[in-house]
Short mmCIF file of C-alpha atoms (C1' of nucleotides) in Angstrom, two decimals:
data_model
loop_
_atom_site.label_atom_id
_atom_site.label_comp_id
_atom_site.label_asym_id
_atom_site.label_seq_id
_atom_site.Cartn_x
_atom_site.Cartn_y
_atom_site.Cartn_z
CA MET A 1 10.43 19.23 -19.72
CA LYS A 2 10.69 15.85 -21.51
CA ALA A 3 14.49 15.64 -21.29
CA LEU A 4 14.59 13.41 -18.40
CA LEU A 5 12.09 11.09 -20.18
CA LYS A 6 14.14 10.96 -23.36
CA GLN A 7 17.17 10.16 -21.44
CA ASN A 8 15.41 7.45 -19.48
CA ILE A 9 14.19 5.78 -22.75
CA ALA A 10 17.68 5.94 -24.19
CA LYS A 11 19.07 4.00 -21.38
CA HIS A 12 16.83 1.03 -22.32
CA ILE A 13 16.70 0.99 -26.13
CA SER A 14 18.26 2.95 -28.96
CA LEU A 15 15.83 4.86 -31.03
CA LEU A 16 16.09 7.37 -33.96
CA GLU A 17 15.76 11.09 -32.87
CA ASN A 18 12.48 11.47 -34.58
CA GLU A 19 11.08 8.24 -33.27
CA ILE A 20 11.88 9.32 -29.63
CA GLU A 21 10.43 12.65 -30.28
CA ASP A 22 7.23 11.10 -31.71
CA PHE A 23 6.85 8.84 -28.88
CA CYS A 24 7.47 11.61 -26.16
CA ASN A 25 4.94 13.73 -27.72
CA LEU A 26 2.31 11.11 -26.67
CA PHE A 27 2.96 12.14 -23.07
CA LYS A 28 1.10 14.93 -21.32
CA GLN A 29 2.20 16.65 -18.20
CA LYS A 30 -0.03 16.27 -14.96
CA LEU A 31 0.61 18.09 -11.69
CA ILE A 32 -0.33 16.21 -8.51
CA PRO A 33 -0.23 18.14 -5.41
CA LYS A 34 0.77 16.38 -2.15
CA LYS A 35 -1.92 14.04 -0.65
CA ASN A 36 -3.72 13.86 -3.96
CA PHE A 37 -4.29 10.71 -5.96
CA LEU A 38 -3.13 9.65 -9.45
CA LEU A 39 -5.28 6.45 -8.92
CA ARG A 40 -7.64 5.26 -6.51
CA GLU A 41 -8.95 1.61 -5.71
CA GLY A 42 -11.78 0.69 -7.96
CA GLU A 43 -10.71 2.95 -10.86
CA ILE A 44 -9.45 1.36 -14.06
CA CYS A 45 -5.94 2.48 -14.47
CA LYS A 46 -5.78 4.04 -18.02
CA PHE A 47 -2.30 5.50 -17.96
CA GLU A 48 1.32 4.82 -17.58
CA GLY A 49 3.29 7.53 -15.94
CA PHE A 50 6.74 8.72 -15.69
CA VAL A 51 7.68 10.93 -12.64
CA THR A 52 9.57 14.10 -13.36
CA LYS A 53 9.29 15.65 -9.86
CA GLY A 54 8.15 14.57 -6.50
CA LEU A 55 7.36 11.32 -4.74
CA PHE A 56 4.51 8.74 -4.99
CA ARG A 57 3.52 5.60 -3.09
CA VAL A 58 1.58 2.80 -4.79
CA TYR A 59 -0.25 0.86 -1.88
CA HIS A 60 -3.01 -1.54 -1.14
CA ILE A 61 -5.37 -1.33 1.67
CA ASP A 62 -6.24 -4.82 3.11
CA LYS A 63 -9.59 -5.87 4.64
CA ASN A 64 -8.36 -4.87 8.10
CA GLY A 65 -7.58 -1.37 6.97
CA PHE A 66 -3.72 -1.88 6.88
CA GLU A 67 -1.76 -0.39 4.03
CA GLN A 68 1.03 -2.38 2.19
CA ILE A 69 3.19 -0.39 -0.06
CA LEU A 70 4.20 -2.07 -3.26
CA TYR A 71 6.60 0.49 -4.29
CA PHE A 72 7.61 4.14 -4.16
CA ALA A 73 8.37 6.22 -7.33
CA ILE A 74 10.49 9.44 -7.47
CA GLU A 75 12.07 11.38 -10.39
CA ASN A 76 12.89 9.12 -13.31
CA TRP A 77 10.70 6.29 -12.17
CA TRP A 78 7.78 4.76 -14.06
CA ILE A 79 4.42 4.31 -12.34
CA THR A 80 1.14 2.55 -13.17
CA ASP A 81 -0.92 -0.32 -11.95
CA ILE A 82 0.07 -2.89 -14.48
CA ASP A 83 -2.63 -5.30 -13.45
CA SER A 84 -5.52 -2.92 -13.94
CA PHE A 85 -3.90 -1.35 -16.84
CA THR A 86 -3.41 -4.51 -18.88
CA ALA A 87 -6.57 -6.31 -17.87
CA GLU A 88 -8.71 -3.15 -17.84
CA THR A 89 -10.29 -4.14 -14.44
CA PRO A 90 -10.80 -2.10 -11.29
CA SER A 91 -7.57 -1.38 -9.53
CA GLN A 92 -6.93 -2.72 -6.09
CA LEU A 93 -4.22 -0.06 -5.44
CA PHE A 94 -3.99 3.72 -4.65
CA ILE A 95 -1.31 5.92 -6.15
CA GLU A 96 -0.73 8.92 -3.97
CA ALA A 97 1.68 11.81 -4.15
CA LEU A 98 3.59 12.24 -0.93
CA GLU A 99 5.06 15.50 -2.25
CA ASP A 100 3.78 17.98 -4.82
CA SER A 101 4.60 16.05 -7.95
CA GLU A 102 4.84 16.30 -11.74
CA VAL A 103 4.36 13.17 -13.91
CA LEU A 104 4.27 12.60 -17.71
CA ILE A 105 1.26 10.55 -18.64
CA ILE A 106 0.65 8.37 -21.64
CA SER A 107 -2.92 7.06 -22.21
CA LYS A 108 -3.42 3.34 -22.92
CA LYS A 109 -4.86 4.34 -26.40
CA ASP A 110 -1.68 6.20 -27.34
CA LYS A 111 0.58 3.59 -25.91
CA GLU A 112 -1.09 0.97 -28.14
CA PHE A 113 -0.67 3.57 -31.12
CA ALA A 114 3.10 3.44 -30.20
CA TYR A 115 3.19 -0.32 -30.03
CA ALA A 116 1.56 -0.49 -33.52
CA ASN A 117 3.75 2.28 -35.08
CA LEU A 118 7.06 2.22 -33.39
CA PRO A 119 8.36 -1.35 -33.23
CA GLN A 120 10.99 -0.53 -30.69
CA ILE A 121 8.54 0.53 -28.12
CA GLU A 122 7.37 -2.90 -27.74
CA LYS A 123 11.08 -3.67 -26.86
CA LEU A 124 11.26 -0.84 -24.45
CA PHE A 125 8.37 -1.86 -22.31
CA ARG A 126 9.45 -5.65 -22.56
CA VAL A 127 12.87 -4.71 -21.08
CA MET A 128 11.34 -2.30 -18.51
CA THR A 129 8.86 -4.91 -17.43
CA GLN A 130 11.62 -7.49 -17.10
CA LYS A 131 13.74 -5.37 -14.84
CA THR A 132 10.80 -4.40 -12.65
CA HIS A 133 10.04 -8.12 -12.53
CA VAL A 134 13.70 -9.03 -11.45
CA ALA A 135 13.60 -6.31 -8.83
CA LEU A 136 10.31 -7.65 -7.31
CA GLN A 137 11.51 -11.18 -7.41
CA ARG A 138 14.60 -10.18 -5.45
CA ARG A 139 12.31 -8.36 -3.02
CA MET A 140 10.14 -11.59 -2.71
CA ILE A 141 13.04 -13.55 -1.73
CA ASP A 142 14.20 -11.05 0.76
CA ASN A 143 10.84 -10.90 2.45
CA LEU A 144 10.77 -14.80 2.63
CA SER A 145 14.19 -15.04 4.00
CA LYS A 146 15.35 -12.15 5.97
CA THR A 147 14.44 -10.50 9.31
CA ALA A 148 12.78 -7.08 9.32
CA GLU A 149 16.02 -5.60 10.76
CA SER A 150 18.13 -6.57 7.79
CA ARG A 151 15.38 -5.66 5.39
CA TYR A 152 15.52 -2.29 7.03
CA ILE A 153 19.25 -2.00 6.78
CA GLU A 154 19.41 -2.94 3.24
CA PHE A 155 16.60 -0.51 2.43
CA THR A 156 18.57 2.35 3.98
CA GLU A 157 21.69 1.30 2.00
CA LYS A 158 19.76 0.90 -1.21
CA TYR A 159 17.59 3.94 -1.14
CA PRO A 160 19.40 6.57 0.93
CA GLN A 161 17.88 9.28 -1.08
CA LEU A 162 14.30 7.92 -0.43
CA LEU A 163 14.93 7.55 3.22
CA GLN A 164 15.10 11.31 3.95
CA ARG A 165 11.86 12.01 2.20
CA LEU A 166 9.86 9.19 3.73
CA SER A 167 8.27 8.98 7.19
CA ASN A 168 8.89 5.84 9.20
CA ILE A 169 5.24 4.94 8.78
CA GLN A 170 5.77 4.75 5.00
CA ILE A 171 8.97 2.60 5.31
CA ALA A 172 7.37 0.32 7.80
CA ALA A 173 4.47 -0.33 5.33
CA TYR A 174 6.96 -0.98 2.70
CA LEU A 175 8.91 -3.49 4.80
CA GLY A 176 5.77 -5.24 5.95
CA ILE A 177 6.06 -4.42 9.60
CA THR A 178 4.52 -2.01 12.11
CA ASN A 179 5.91 1.42 12.60
CA VAL A 180 6.19 0.48 16.41
CA PHE A 181 8.49 -2.34 15.57
CA LEU A 182 10.32 -0.20 13.08
CA SER A 183 11.16 2.17 16.04
CA ASN A 184 12.55 -0.70 18.05
CA ILE A 185 14.66 -1.60 15.07
CA ARG A 186 16.02 1.73 14.83
CA LYS A 187 16.87 2.07 18.48
CA LYS A 188 18.69 -1.27 18.43
CA ILE A 189 20.79 -0.16 15.46
CA ALA A 190 21.55 3.15 17.08
CA VAL A 191 22.69 1.55 20.37
CA LYS A 192 25.03 -0.82 18.31
CA LYS A 193 26.87 2.15 16.81
CA MET B 1 5.30 -33.01 -29.09
CA LYS B 2 5.15 -29.09 -29.56
CA ALA B 3 1.42 -29.10 -29.80
CA LEU B 4 1.11 -27.69 -26.14
CA LEU B 5 3.75 -25.09 -26.85
CA LYS B 6 1.92 -23.80 -29.85
CA GLN B 7 -1.38 -23.74 -28.08
CA ASN B 8 0.24 -21.76 -25.27
CA ILE B 9 1.65 -19.23 -27.59
CA ALA B 10 -1.61 -18.85 -29.31
CA LYS B 11 -3.30 -17.93 -26.06
CA HIS B 12 -1.06 -14.79 -25.89
CA ILE B 13 -0.61 -13.55 -29.44
CA SER B 14 -1.77 -14.24 -33.01
CA LEU B 15 0.90 -15.62 -35.28
CA LEU B 16 0.69 -16.90 -38.84
CA GLU B 17 0.97 -20.63 -39.07
CA ASN B 18 4.43 -20.57 -40.67
CA GLU B 19 5.76 -17.93 -38.06
CA ILE B 20 4.59 -20.15 -35.10
CA GLU B 21 6.21 -23.11 -36.85
CA ASP B 22 9.45 -21.25 -37.36
CA PHE B 23 9.48 -20.10 -33.76
CA CYS B 24 8.68 -23.58 -32.21
CA ASN B 25 11.47 -25.03 -34.35
CA LEU B 26 14.01 -23.18 -32.30
CA PHE B 27 13.09 -25.27 -29.15
CA LYS B 28 14.74 -28.58 -28.25
CA GLN B 29 13.49 -31.11 -26.00
CA LYS B 30 15.20 -31.99 -22.85
CA LEU B 31 14.38 -34.82 -20.16
CA ILE B 32 15.19 -34.11 -16.74
CA PRO B 33 14.77 -36.96 -14.38
CA LYS B 34 13.34 -36.45 -10.76
CA LYS B 35 15.84 -34.71 -8.46
CA ASN B 36 18.08 -33.54 -11.36
CA PHE B 37 18.63 -29.82 -12.08
CA LEU B 38 17.87 -27.59 -15.00
CA LEU B 39 19.87 -24.87 -13.31
CA ARG B 40 22.14 -24.52 -10.34
CA GLU B 41 23.18 -21.50 -8.28
CA GLY B 42 26.29 -19.95 -9.83
CA GLU B 43 25.48 -20.95 -13.37
CA ILE B 44 24.52 -18.44 -16.04
CA CYS B 45 20.98 -19.18 -17.15
CA LYS B 46 21.17 -19.41 -20.97
CA PHE B 47 17.71 -20.80 -21.66
CA GLU B 48 14.15 -20.24 -21.39
CA GLY B 49 12.00 -23.34 -20.93
CA PHE B 50 8.40 -24.60 -21.51
CA VAL B 51 7.36 -27.48 -19.40
CA THR B 52 5.55 -30.24 -21.25
CA LYS B 53 5.62 -32.85 -18.59
CA GLY B 54 6.48 -33.03 -14.96
CA LEU B 55 7.10 -30.53 -12.20
CA PHE B 56 9.76 -28.17 -11.30
CA ARG B 57 10.59 -26.04 -8.26
CA VAL B 58 12.57 -22.65 -8.58
CA TYR B 59 14.17 -21.91 -5.35
CA HIS B 60 16.83 -19.94 -3.54
CA ILE B 61 18.89 -21.11 -0.63
CA ASP B 62 19.63 -18.29 1.84
CA LYS B 63 22.93 -17.91 3.90
CA ASN B 64 21.35 -19.94 6.77
CA GLY B 65 20.64 -22.91 4.35
CA PHE B 66 16.84 -22.26 4.31
CA GLU B 67 15.07 -22.70 0.92
CA GLN B 68 12.62 -20.29 -0.51
CA ILE B 69 10.52 -21.23 -3.31
CA LEU B 70 9.89 -18.59 -5.87
CA TYR B 71 7.51 -20.64 -7.88
CA PHE B 72 6.58 -24.15 -9.18
CA ALA B 73 6.12 -25.02 -12.93
CA ILE B 74 4.01 -27.88 -14.25
CA GLU B 75 2.85 -28.70 -17.73
CA ASN B 76 2.13 -25.56 -19.93
CA TRP B 77 4.21 -23.15 -17.68
CA TRP B 78 7.31 -21.24 -18.60
CA ILE B 79 10.52 -21.55 -16.58
CA THR B 80 13.75 -19.59 -16.43
CA ASP B 81 15.78 -17.37 -14.21
CA ILE B 82 14.86 -14.18 -15.83
CA ASP B 83 17.41 -12.32 -13.74
CA SER B 84 20.37 -14.42 -14.76
CA PHE B 85 19.15 -14.91 -18.28
CA THR B 86 18.73 -11.20 -19.14
CA ALA B 87 21.80 -9.80 -17.14
CA GLU B 88 23.98 -12.92 -18.08
CA THR B 89 25.04 -12.97 -14.39
CA PRO B 90 25.53 -16.10 -12.12
CA SER B 91 22.15 -17.37 -10.92
CA GLN B 92 21.15 -17.21 -7.32
CA LEU B 93 18.50 -19.90 -8.06
CA PHE B 94 18.16 -23.70 -8.49
CA ILE B 95 15.64 -25.21 -10.76
CA GLU B 96 15.02 -28.85 -9.88
CA ALA B 97 12.68 -31.36 -11.30
CA LEU B 98 10.44 -32.88 -8.52
CA GLU B 99 9.18 -35.44 -10.91
CA ASP B 100 10.52 -36.89 -14.05
CA SER B 101 10.07 -34.12 -16.46
CA GLU B 102 10.22 -32.81 -20.06
CA VAL B 103 10.87 -29.45 -21.08
CA LEU B 104 11.27 -27.56 -24.46
CA ILE B 105 14.33 -25.26 -24.23
CA ILE B 106 15.24 -22.16 -26.39
CA SER B 107 18.70 -20.90 -26.00
CA LYS B 108 19.26 -17.09 -25.56
CA LYS B 109 20.83 -16.86 -28.93
CA ASP B 110 17.87 -18.30 -30.68
CA LYS B 111 15.52 -16.21 -28.61
CA GLU B 112 17.38 -13.10 -29.74
CA PHE B 113 17.22 -14.34 -33.30
CA ALA B 114 13.40 -14.69 -32.78
CA TYR B 115 13.15 -11.08 -31.41
CA ALA B 116 15.09 -9.75 -34.56
CA ASN B 117 13.10 -11.79 -37.14
CA LEU B 118 9.57 -12.37 -35.75
CA PRO B 119 8.38 -9.12 -34.47
CA GLN B 120 5.46 -10.52 -32.74
CA ILE B 121 7.67 -12.62 -30.44
CA GLU B 122 8.67 -9.29 -28.69
CA LYS B 123 5.03 -8.75 -27.87
CA LEU B 124 4.64 -12.42 -26.79
CA PHE B 125 7.28 -12.00 -24.15
CA ARG B 126 6.23 -8.57 -23.06
CA VAL B 127 2.71 -9.83 -22.50
CA MET B 128 3.96 -12.97 -20.72
CA THR B 129 6.40 -10.92 -18.54
CA GLN B 130 3.63 -8.66 -17.71
CA LYS B 131 1.30 -11.51 -16.52
CA THR B 132 4.05 -13.02 -14.50
CA HIS B 133 4.91 -9.73 -12.98
CA VAL B 134 1.15 -9.10 -11.99
CA ALA B 135 0.95 -12.64 -10.25
CA LEU B 136 3.95 -11.79 -8.38
CA GLN B 137 2.67 -8.39 -7.35
CA ARG B 138 -0.43 -10.02 -5.98
CA ARG B 139 1.59 -12.64 -4.09
CA MET B 140 3.73 -9.78 -2.61
CA ILE B 141 0.67 -8.04 -1.27
CA ASP B 142 -0.61 -11.34 0.01
CA ASN B 143 2.70 -12.01 1.91
CA LEU B 144 2.68 -8.61 3.34
CA SER B 145 -1.02 -8.59 4.51
CA LYS B 146 -2.21 -12.03 5.11
CA THR B 147 -1.44 -14.75 7.80
CA ALA B 148 0.23 -17.91 6.79
CA GLU B 149 -3.11 -19.72 7.40
CA SER B 150 -5.06 -17.79 4.79
CA ARG B 151 -2.21 -17.93 2.50
CA TYR B 152 -2.30 -21.68 2.75
CA ILE B 153 -5.96 -21.83 2.32
CA GLU B 154 -5.75 -19.78 -0.82
CA PHE B 155 -3.01 -21.90 -2.15
CA THR B 156 -5.08 -24.90 -1.82
CA GLU B 157 -7.87 -23.28 -3.67
CA LYS B 158 -5.85 -21.69 -6.42
CA TYR B 159 -3.60 -24.80 -7.19
CA PRO B 160 -5.49 -27.88 -6.18
CA GLN B 161 -3.80 -29.90 -8.94
CA LEU B 162 -0.45 -28.83 -7.52
CA LEU B 163 -1.28 -29.64 -3.96
CA GLN B 164 -1.42 -33.39 -4.63
CA ARG B 165 2.00 -33.47 -6.23
CA LEU B 166 3.77 -31.51 -3.61
CA SER B 167 5.10 -32.41 -0.23
CA ASN B 168 4.14 -30.17 2.74
CA ILE B 169 7.77 -29.20 3.03
CA GLN B 170 7.75 -27.66 -0.58
CA ILE B 171 4.34 -25.96 0.15
CA ALA B 172 5.82 -24.47 3.36
CA ALA B 173 8.88 -23.26 1.60
CA TYR B 174 6.63 -21.52 -0.94
CA LEU B 175 4.46 -19.98 1.75
CA GLY B 176 7.44 -18.80 3.68
CA ILE B 177 6.84 -20.80 6.82
CA THR B 178 8.25 -23.87 8.41
CA ASN B 179 6.69 -27.24 7.71
CA VAL B 180 6.16 -27.63 11.45
CA PHE B 181 3.97 -24.67 11.41
CA LEU B 182 2.13 -25.72 8.30
CA SER B 183 1.43 -28.94 10.19
CA ASN B 184 -0.23 -26.94 12.92
CA ILE B 185 -2.20 -24.85 10.31
CA ARG B 186 -3.52 -28.08 8.68
CA LYS B 187 -4.59 -29.60 11.97
CA LYS B 188 -6.37 -26.44 12.93
CA ILE B 189 -8.24 -26.40 9.58
CA ALA B 190 -9.09 -30.08 9.93
CA VAL B 191 -10.48 -29.68 13.37
CA LYS B 192 -12.81 -26.72 12.17
CA LYS B 193 -14.54 -28.93 9.52
"C1'" DT C 1 0.98 32.25 15.42
"C1'" DC C 2 -1.73 28.95 17.54
"C1'" DA C 3 -4.37 24.76 17.49
"C1'" DA C 4 -4.83 20.50 15.36
"C1'" DA C 5 -3.08 16.80 13.25
"C1'" DA C 6 0.49 13.69 12.08
"C1'" DC C 7 4.74 11.48 13.70
"C1'" DA C 8 8.17 9.01 16.56
"C1'" DT C 9 9.37 6.67 20.69
"C1'" DT C 10 8.70 3.65 24.73
"C1'" DA C 11 6.55 0.21 27.63
"C1'" DA C 12 4.03 -3.94 28.37
"C1'" DA C 13 1.15 -7.60 27.32
"C1'" DC C 14 0.30 -10.64 23.75
"C1'" DT C 15 0.52 -13.81 19.35
"C1'" DA C 16 2.04 -15.75 15.03
"C1'" DG C 17 5.39 -18.34 13.71
"C1'" DT C 18 10.25 -20.82 14.91
"C1'" DT C 19 13.27 -24.06 16.91
"C1'" DT C 20 14.58 -28.55 18.49
"C1'" DA C 21 13.56 -33.04 19.36
"C1'" DA C 22 11.05 -37.20 19.39
"C1'" DT C 23 7.89 -40.54 17.03
"C1'" DA C 24 5.17 -42.65 13.61
"C1'" DA C 25 4.05 -43.33 8.86
"C1'" DA C 26 5.21 -43.52 4.06
"C1'" DT C 27 8.38 -44.00 0.28
"C1'" DA C 28 12.50 -45.41 -1.92
"C1'" DA C 29 16.38 -48.20 -2.44
"C1'" DA C 30 19.02 -52.24 -2.10
"C1'" DT D 1 11.53 -57.94 1.52
"C1'" DT D 2 14.25 -55.34 4.58
"C1'" DT D 3 16.50 -51.21 5.61
"C1'" DA D 4 17.31 -46.51 5.09
"C1'" DT D 5 15.51 -42.10 3.96
"C1'" DT D 6 12.20 -38.83 3.62
"C1'" DT D 7 7.90 -36.91 5.21
"C1'" DA D 8 4.15 -35.48 8.67
"C1'" DT D 9 2.89 -34.77 13.20
"C1'" DT D 10 3.00 -33.40 17.96
"C1'" DA D 11 4.93 -31.06 22.16
"C1'" DA D 12 7.22 -27.55 24.48
"C1'" DA D 13 10.23 -23.68 24.92
"C1'" DC D 14 11.27 -19.70 22.55
"C1'" DT D 15 11.42 -15.18 19.67
"C1'" DA D 16 10.33 -11.89 16.12
"C1'" DG D 17 6.83 -8.92 15.41
"C1'" DT D 18 2.02 -7.00 16.96
"C1'" DT D 19 -1.38 -4.49 19.72
"C1'" DT D 20 -2.73 -0.93 22.47
"C1'" DA D 21 -1.83 2.90 24.92
"C1'" DA D 22 0.48 6.86 26.67
"C1'" DT D 23 3.89 10.81 25.99
"C1'" DG D 24 6.55 14.21 23.74
"C1'" DT D 25 7.81 16.18 19.20
"C1'" DT D 26 7.21 17.90 14.64
"C1'" DT D 27 4.62 19.55 10.91
"C1'" DT D 28 0.59 21.58 8.93
"C1'" DG D 29 -2.94 24.56 8.01
"C1'" DA D 30 -6.22 28.20 9.35
#
DNA sequence: TCAAAACATTAAACTAGTTTAATAAATAAA
DNA sequence: TTTATTTATTAAACTAGTTTAATGTTTTGA
């Protein structure tokens, strides 16, 4: 059950077998059926999660009721609201399962225990946060400089496996456009071919 | 000269006086006159910097020649291209001084030395990267959900000290709009008052 | 298995933001 | 001090993306 997690950690840092074992034992499995929430706006995010099955969306609802998707998470991805988690303030985000999902959860307390007792864990999360940050920085530049059409094309190229599991409504909310306009883009692309 | 740096570090973590001293000694001062570059596209970013005087812009030039500003950095801010720095790949960014500036630089090698020998430094950069990431996440949501006008108003409220030191061209490149449209926005706001 | 809900597409009117170009004002350079 | 360069503003035509609404299709759930 935790093989995927161990493998994922090993990709980032090298730990002794017993250290990785100790760390993984701090995680508990949680099943989240489709359309259920791992986190809702207003709650304080007290966990960090690692998805072992299914698909989540992390999104925000603005004051006009529109949804902006910050990211998706499928198997092998980490998931949390890092803002609420670190500052212990009410979250502005929802984390919702778009499929029946399974996630390994570590509590804030246990994570702090790991920081204090397994020095390499500090490195693990530094490295992971760096990578996440780099990815978001690239997305920010793309959003500032590219048209919705090329953002869509790049999305389909970068995440083909996600594409099949998402509705166009979700993809549009990630790209920052309406699903109506996404439909236009898709038509335009289809005609080209 | 390094008082500002020490103070900034102390805000994030608690270190013994000799540890903070050892760490700060790894930094070297660099003077960058206005319009000069700390980093250019194509170079590998081999440093992390802490601004003690002046003002920098970190920006990207897209294939149409337009500039997108990822962030500004004034006194007391950190500055690097974390993507190029961690992956040791050619940077896609420019870091340019907009005023005569002074920056304290730590090399990649010395930073790794610090990670290996001062365990708290790992925490320092984990915490700093988290905070930077949270800020970028909020900016991403704002860019997806808000109009240019409200993004401009919020920028003026959040960074009043920056506002006076930047041209509208720079602010527009940060907001992701043209300076012509920013001019329209400013007029509209002025009329309202 | 049937009704209800969610989804994708299309059209048409609209608006936020761009483009190009011209002009005046401010800053920098010689 | 004069000239050149950068900056801010305005106008007018344009385009990328939105809004609303209607229609058919697919998925869901009772």
